[in-house]
mmCIF file of C-alpha atoms in Angstrom:
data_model
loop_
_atom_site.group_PDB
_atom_site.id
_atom_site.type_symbol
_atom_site.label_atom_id
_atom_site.label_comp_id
_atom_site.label_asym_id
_atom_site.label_seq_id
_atom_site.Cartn_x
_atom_site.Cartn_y
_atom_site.Cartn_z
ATOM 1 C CA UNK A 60 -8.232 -17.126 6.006
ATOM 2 C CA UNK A 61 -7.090 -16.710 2.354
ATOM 3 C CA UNK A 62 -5.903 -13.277 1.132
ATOM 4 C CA UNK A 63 -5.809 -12.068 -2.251
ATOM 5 C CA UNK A 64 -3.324 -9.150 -2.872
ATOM 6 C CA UNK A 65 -2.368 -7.019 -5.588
ATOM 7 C CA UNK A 66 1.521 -5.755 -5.814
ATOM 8 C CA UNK A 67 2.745 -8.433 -3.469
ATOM 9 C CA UNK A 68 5.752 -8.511 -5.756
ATOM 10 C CA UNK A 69 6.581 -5.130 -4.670
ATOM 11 C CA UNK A 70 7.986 -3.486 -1.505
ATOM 12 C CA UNK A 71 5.320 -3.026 1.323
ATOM 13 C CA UNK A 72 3.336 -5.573 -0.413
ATOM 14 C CA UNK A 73 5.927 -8.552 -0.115
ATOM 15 C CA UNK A 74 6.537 -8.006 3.494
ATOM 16 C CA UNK A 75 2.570 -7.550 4.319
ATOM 17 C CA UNK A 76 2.526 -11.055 2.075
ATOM 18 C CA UNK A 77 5.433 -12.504 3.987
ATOM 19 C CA UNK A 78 4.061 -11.381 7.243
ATOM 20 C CA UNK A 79 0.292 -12.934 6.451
ATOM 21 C CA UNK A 80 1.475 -16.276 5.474
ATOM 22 C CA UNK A 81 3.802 -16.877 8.984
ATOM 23 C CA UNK A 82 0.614 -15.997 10.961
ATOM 24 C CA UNK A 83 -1.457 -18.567 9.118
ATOM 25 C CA UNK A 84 -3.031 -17.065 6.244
ATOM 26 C CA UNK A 85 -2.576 -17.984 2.732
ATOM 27 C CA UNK A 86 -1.963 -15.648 0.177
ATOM 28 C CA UNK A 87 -3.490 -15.640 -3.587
ATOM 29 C CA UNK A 88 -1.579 -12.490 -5.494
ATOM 30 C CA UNK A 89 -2.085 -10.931 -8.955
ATOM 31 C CA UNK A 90 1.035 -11.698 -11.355
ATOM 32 C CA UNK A 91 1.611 -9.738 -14.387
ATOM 33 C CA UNK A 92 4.301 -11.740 -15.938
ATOM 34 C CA UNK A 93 4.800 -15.747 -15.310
ATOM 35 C CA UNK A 94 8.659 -14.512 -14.385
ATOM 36 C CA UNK A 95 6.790 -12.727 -11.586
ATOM 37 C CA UNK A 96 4.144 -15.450 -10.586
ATOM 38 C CA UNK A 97 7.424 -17.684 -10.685
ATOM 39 C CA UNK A 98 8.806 -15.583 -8.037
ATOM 40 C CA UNK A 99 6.138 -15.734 -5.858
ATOM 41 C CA UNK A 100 5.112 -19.354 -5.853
ATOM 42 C CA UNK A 101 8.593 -19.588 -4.974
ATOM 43 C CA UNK A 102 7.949 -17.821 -1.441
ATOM 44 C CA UNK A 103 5.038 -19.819 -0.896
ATOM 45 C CA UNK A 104 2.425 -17.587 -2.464
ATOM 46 C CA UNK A 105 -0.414 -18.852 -4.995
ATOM 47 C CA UNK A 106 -0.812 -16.353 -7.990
ATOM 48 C CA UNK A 107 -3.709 -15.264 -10.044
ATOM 49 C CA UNK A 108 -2.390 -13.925 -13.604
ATOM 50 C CA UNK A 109 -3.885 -10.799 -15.021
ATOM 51 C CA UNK A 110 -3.175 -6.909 -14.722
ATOM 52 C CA UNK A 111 -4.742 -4.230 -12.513
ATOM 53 C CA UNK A 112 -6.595 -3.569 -15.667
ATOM 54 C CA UNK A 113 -8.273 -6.987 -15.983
ATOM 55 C CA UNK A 114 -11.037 -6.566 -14.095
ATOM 56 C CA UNK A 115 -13.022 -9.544 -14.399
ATOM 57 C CA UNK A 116 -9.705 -11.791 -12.503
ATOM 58 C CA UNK A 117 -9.529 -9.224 -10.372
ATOM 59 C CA UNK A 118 -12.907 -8.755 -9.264
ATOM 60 C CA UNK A 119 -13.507 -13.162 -9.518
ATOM 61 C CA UNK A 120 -9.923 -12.946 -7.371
ATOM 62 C CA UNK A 121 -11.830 -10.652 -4.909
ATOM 63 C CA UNK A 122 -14.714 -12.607 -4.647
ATOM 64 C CA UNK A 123 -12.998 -16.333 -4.154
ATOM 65 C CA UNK A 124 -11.170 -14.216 -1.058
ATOM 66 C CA UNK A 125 -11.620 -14.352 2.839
ATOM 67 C CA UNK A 126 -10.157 -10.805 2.295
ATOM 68 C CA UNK A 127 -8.436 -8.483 -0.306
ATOM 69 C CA UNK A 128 -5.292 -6.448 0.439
ATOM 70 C CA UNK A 129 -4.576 -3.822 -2.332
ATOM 71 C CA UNK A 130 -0.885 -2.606 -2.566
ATOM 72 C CA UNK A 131 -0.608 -2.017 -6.036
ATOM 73 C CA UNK A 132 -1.014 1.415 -7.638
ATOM 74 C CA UNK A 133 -2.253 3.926 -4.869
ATOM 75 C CA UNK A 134 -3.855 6.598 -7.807
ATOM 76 C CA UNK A 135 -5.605 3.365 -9.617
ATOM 77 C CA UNK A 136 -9.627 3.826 -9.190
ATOM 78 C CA UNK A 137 -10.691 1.110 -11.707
ATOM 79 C CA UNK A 138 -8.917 -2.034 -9.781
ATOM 80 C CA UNK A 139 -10.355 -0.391 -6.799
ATOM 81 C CA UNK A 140 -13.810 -0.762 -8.364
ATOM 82 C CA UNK A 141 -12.816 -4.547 -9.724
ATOM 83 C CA UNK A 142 -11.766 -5.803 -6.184
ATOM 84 C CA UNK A 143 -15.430 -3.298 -4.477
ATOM 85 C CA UNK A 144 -17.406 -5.235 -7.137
ATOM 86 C CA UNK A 145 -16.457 -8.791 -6.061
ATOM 87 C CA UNK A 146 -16.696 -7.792 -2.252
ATOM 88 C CA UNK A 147 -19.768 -6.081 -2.272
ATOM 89 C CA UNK A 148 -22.297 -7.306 -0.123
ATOM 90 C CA UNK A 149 -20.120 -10.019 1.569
ATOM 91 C CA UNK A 150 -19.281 -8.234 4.859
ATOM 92 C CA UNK A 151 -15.316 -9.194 3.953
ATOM 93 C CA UNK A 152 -12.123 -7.016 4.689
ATOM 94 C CA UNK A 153 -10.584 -4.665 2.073
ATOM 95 C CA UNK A 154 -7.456 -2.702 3.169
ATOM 96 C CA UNK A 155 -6.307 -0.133 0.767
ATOM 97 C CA UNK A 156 -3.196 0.967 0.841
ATOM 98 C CA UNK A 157 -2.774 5.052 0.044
ATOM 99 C CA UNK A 158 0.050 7.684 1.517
ATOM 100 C CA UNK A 159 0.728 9.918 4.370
ATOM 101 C CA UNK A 160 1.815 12.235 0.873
ATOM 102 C CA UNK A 161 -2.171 13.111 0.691
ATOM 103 C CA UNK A 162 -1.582 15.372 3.667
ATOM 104 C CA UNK A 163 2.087 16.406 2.296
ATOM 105 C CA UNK A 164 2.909 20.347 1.902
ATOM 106 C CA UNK A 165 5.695 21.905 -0.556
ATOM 107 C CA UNK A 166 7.891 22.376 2.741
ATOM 108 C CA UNK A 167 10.887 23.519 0.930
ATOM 109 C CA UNK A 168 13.694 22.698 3.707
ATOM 110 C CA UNK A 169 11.472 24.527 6.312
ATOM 111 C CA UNK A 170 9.737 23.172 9.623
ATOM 112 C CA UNK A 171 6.223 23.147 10.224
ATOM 113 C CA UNK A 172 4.360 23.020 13.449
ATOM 114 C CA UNK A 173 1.451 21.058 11.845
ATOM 115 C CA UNK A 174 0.366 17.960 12.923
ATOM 116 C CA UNK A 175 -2.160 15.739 11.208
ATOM 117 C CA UNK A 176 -4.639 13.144 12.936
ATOM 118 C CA UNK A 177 -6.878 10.686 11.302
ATOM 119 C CA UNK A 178 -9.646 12.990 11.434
ATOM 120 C CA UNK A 179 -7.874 15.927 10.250
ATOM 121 C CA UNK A 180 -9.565 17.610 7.740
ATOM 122 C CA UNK A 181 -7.425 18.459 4.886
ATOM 123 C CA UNK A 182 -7.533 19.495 1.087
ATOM 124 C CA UNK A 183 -4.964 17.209 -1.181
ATOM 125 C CA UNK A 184 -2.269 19.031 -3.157
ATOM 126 C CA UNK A 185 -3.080 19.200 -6.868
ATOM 127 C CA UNK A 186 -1.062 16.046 -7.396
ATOM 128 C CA UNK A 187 -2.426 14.385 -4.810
ATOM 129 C CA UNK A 188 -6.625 14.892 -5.807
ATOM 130 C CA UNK A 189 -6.542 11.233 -8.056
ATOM 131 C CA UNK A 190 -5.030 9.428 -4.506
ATOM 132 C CA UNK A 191 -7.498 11.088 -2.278
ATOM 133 C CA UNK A 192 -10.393 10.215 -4.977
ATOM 134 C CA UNK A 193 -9.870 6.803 -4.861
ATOM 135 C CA UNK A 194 -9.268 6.186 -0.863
ATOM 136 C CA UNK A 195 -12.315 7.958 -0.203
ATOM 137 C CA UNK A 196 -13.980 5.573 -3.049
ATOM 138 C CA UNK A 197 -12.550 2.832 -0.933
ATOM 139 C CA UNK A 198 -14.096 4.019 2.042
ATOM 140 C CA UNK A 199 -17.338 4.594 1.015
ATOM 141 C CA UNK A 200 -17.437 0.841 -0.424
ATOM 142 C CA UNK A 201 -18.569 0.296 3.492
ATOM 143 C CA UNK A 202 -22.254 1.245 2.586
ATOM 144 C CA UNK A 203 -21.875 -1.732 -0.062
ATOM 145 C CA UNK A 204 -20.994 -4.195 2.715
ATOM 146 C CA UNK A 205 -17.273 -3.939 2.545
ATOM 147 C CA UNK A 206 -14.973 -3.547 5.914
ATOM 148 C CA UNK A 207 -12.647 -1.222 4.065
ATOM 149 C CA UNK A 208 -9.482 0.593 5.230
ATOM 150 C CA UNK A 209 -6.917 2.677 4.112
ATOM 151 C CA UNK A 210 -3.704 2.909 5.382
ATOM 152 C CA UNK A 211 -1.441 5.845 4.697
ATOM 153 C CA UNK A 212 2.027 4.801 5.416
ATOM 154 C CA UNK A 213 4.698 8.029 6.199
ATOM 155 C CA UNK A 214 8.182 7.093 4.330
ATOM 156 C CA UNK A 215 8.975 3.341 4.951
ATOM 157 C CA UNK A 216 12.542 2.137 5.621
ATOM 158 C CA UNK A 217 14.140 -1.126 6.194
ATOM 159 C CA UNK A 218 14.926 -4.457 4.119
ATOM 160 C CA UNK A 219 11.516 -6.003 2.685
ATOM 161 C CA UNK A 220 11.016 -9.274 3.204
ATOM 162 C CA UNK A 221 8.976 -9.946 -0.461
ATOM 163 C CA UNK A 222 10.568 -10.178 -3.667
ATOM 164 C CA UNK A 223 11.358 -6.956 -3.435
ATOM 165 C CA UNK A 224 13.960 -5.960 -0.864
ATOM 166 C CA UNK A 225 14.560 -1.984 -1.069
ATOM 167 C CA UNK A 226 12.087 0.860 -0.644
ATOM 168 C CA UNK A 227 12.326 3.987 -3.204
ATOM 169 C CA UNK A 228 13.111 6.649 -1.266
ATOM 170 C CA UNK A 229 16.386 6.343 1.078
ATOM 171 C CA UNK A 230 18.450 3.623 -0.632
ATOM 172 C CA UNK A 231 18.193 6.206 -3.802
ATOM 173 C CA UNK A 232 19.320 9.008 -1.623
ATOM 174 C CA UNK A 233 21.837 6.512 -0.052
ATOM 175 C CA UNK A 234 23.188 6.024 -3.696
ATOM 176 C CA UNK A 235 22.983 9.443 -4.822
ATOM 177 C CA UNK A 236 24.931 10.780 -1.569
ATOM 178 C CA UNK A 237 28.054 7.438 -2.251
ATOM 179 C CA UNK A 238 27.992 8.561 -6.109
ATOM 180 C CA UNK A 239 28.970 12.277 -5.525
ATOM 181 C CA UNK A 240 30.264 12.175 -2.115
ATOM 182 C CA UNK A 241 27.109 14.892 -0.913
ATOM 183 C CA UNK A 242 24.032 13.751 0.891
ATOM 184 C CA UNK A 243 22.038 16.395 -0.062
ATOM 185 C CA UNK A 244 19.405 18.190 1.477
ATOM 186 C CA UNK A 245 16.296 20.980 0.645
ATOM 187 C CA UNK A 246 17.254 24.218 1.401
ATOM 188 C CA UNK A 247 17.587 25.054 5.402
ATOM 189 C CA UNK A 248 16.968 20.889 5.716
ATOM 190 C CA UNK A 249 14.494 21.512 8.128
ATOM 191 C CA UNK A 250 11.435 20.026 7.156
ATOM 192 C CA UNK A 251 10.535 17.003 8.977
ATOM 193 C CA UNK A 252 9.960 13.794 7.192
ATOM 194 C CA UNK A 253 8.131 11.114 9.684
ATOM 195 C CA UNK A 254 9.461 7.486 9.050
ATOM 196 C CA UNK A 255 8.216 3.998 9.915
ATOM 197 C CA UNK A 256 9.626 0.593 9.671
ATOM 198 C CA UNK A 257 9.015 -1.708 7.270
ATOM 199 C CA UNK A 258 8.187 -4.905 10.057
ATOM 200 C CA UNK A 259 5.938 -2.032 11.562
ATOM 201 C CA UNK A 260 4.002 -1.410 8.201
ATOM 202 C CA UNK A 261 3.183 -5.061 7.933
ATOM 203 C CA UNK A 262 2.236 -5.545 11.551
ATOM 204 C CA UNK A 263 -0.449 -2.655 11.521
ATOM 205 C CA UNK A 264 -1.957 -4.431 7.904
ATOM 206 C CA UNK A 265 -2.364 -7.422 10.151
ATOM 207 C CA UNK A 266 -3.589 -5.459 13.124
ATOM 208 C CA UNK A 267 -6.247 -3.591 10.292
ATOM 209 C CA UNK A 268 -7.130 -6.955 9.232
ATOM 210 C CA UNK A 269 -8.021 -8.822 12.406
ATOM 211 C CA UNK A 270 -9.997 -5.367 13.243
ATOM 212 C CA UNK A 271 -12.057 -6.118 10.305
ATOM 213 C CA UNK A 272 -12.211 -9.613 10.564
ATOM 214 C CA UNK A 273 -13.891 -8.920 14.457
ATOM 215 C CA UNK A 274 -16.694 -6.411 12.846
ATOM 216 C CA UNK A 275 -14.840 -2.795 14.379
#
């Protein structure tokens, strides 16, 4: 089954790539620059040049695809509606890839109780209202004949396995706490951050896929 991706260059979207093309599945991916499409073909992955902007690859990309994995920008709604457009109709997998930061509260170093399911319901932070838009655009791309899902990973740690090895989040605070000797924290440090590994991100996009792939 061929893939087509968008940010497989990047953290999570290296390792889902890495992860697709050991269980079988070639991978197409979106390449900005020819110094990133070089750096891809050179871990086995076909490219497609164009930006999240050009929507005419994107959506031809989408449509030449057994399936389309998006994990580019989470708040973009028009390559969302590039990959939807060459999908529609065709019954084929679309995983979206979003943020357990839709759900996120201004905790301030203090604990909460809270606990949020899939079915939740919920009301994005301000910042948030863009990300939300476009996941539930994703979603609702299943009364166009898409088998769309978005995933919301918590904060990912762990050595990618892409082109991109490091996540955001803790190596900076890694670096920040060797440069000044303080790992810092948010007031009473109580506020509970919920992590997940890398390997584990990539196995549930494969897990999503094959769901899709079966008709759930």
């Amino acid at each position: 089954m061929k893939v087509f991706m968008t940010g497989a260059s990047g953290y999570i979207g290296g390792t889902v790539a890495d992860s697709l093309i050991k269980a079988g599945h070639p991978v197409a991916a979106l390449a900005r620059t020819e110094d990133t499409a070089a750096r891809l073909r050179a871990l086995g992955i076909e490219t497609v040049r164009g930006e999240l902007s050009s929507h005419s690859v994107v959506r031809n990309a989408a449509r030449n695809a057994d399936a389309v994995i998006n994990c580019a920008n989470a708040d973009d709604p028009f390559v969302v509606a590039a990959i939807v457009e060459g999908l529609a109709g065709s019954g084929k997998a679309f995983l979206h890839t979003s943020g357990s930061s839709v759900v996120g509260d201004k905790a301030a170093g203090k604990a909460s109780p809270k606990i949020h399911h899939e079915d939740t319901p919920f009301e994005p932070p301000p910042e948030k209202i863009q990300r939300v838009a476009v996941d539930r655009a994703v979603l609702a791309s299943a009364a166009q004949g898409v088998r769309s899902v978005v995933l919301c990973p918590c904060l990912i740690y762990g050595e990618g396995r892409g082109a991109h090895a490091d996540s955001i989040q803790v190596p900076n605070l890694i670096r920040q706490a060797v440069r000044s000797g303080i790992p810092r924290y948010i007031g009473a440090g109580e506020n509970i951050w919920s992590t997940v590994h890398i390997d584990d991100v990539a196995g549930a996009y494969l897990l999503a896929l094959e769901e899709r792939l079966l008709g759930a």
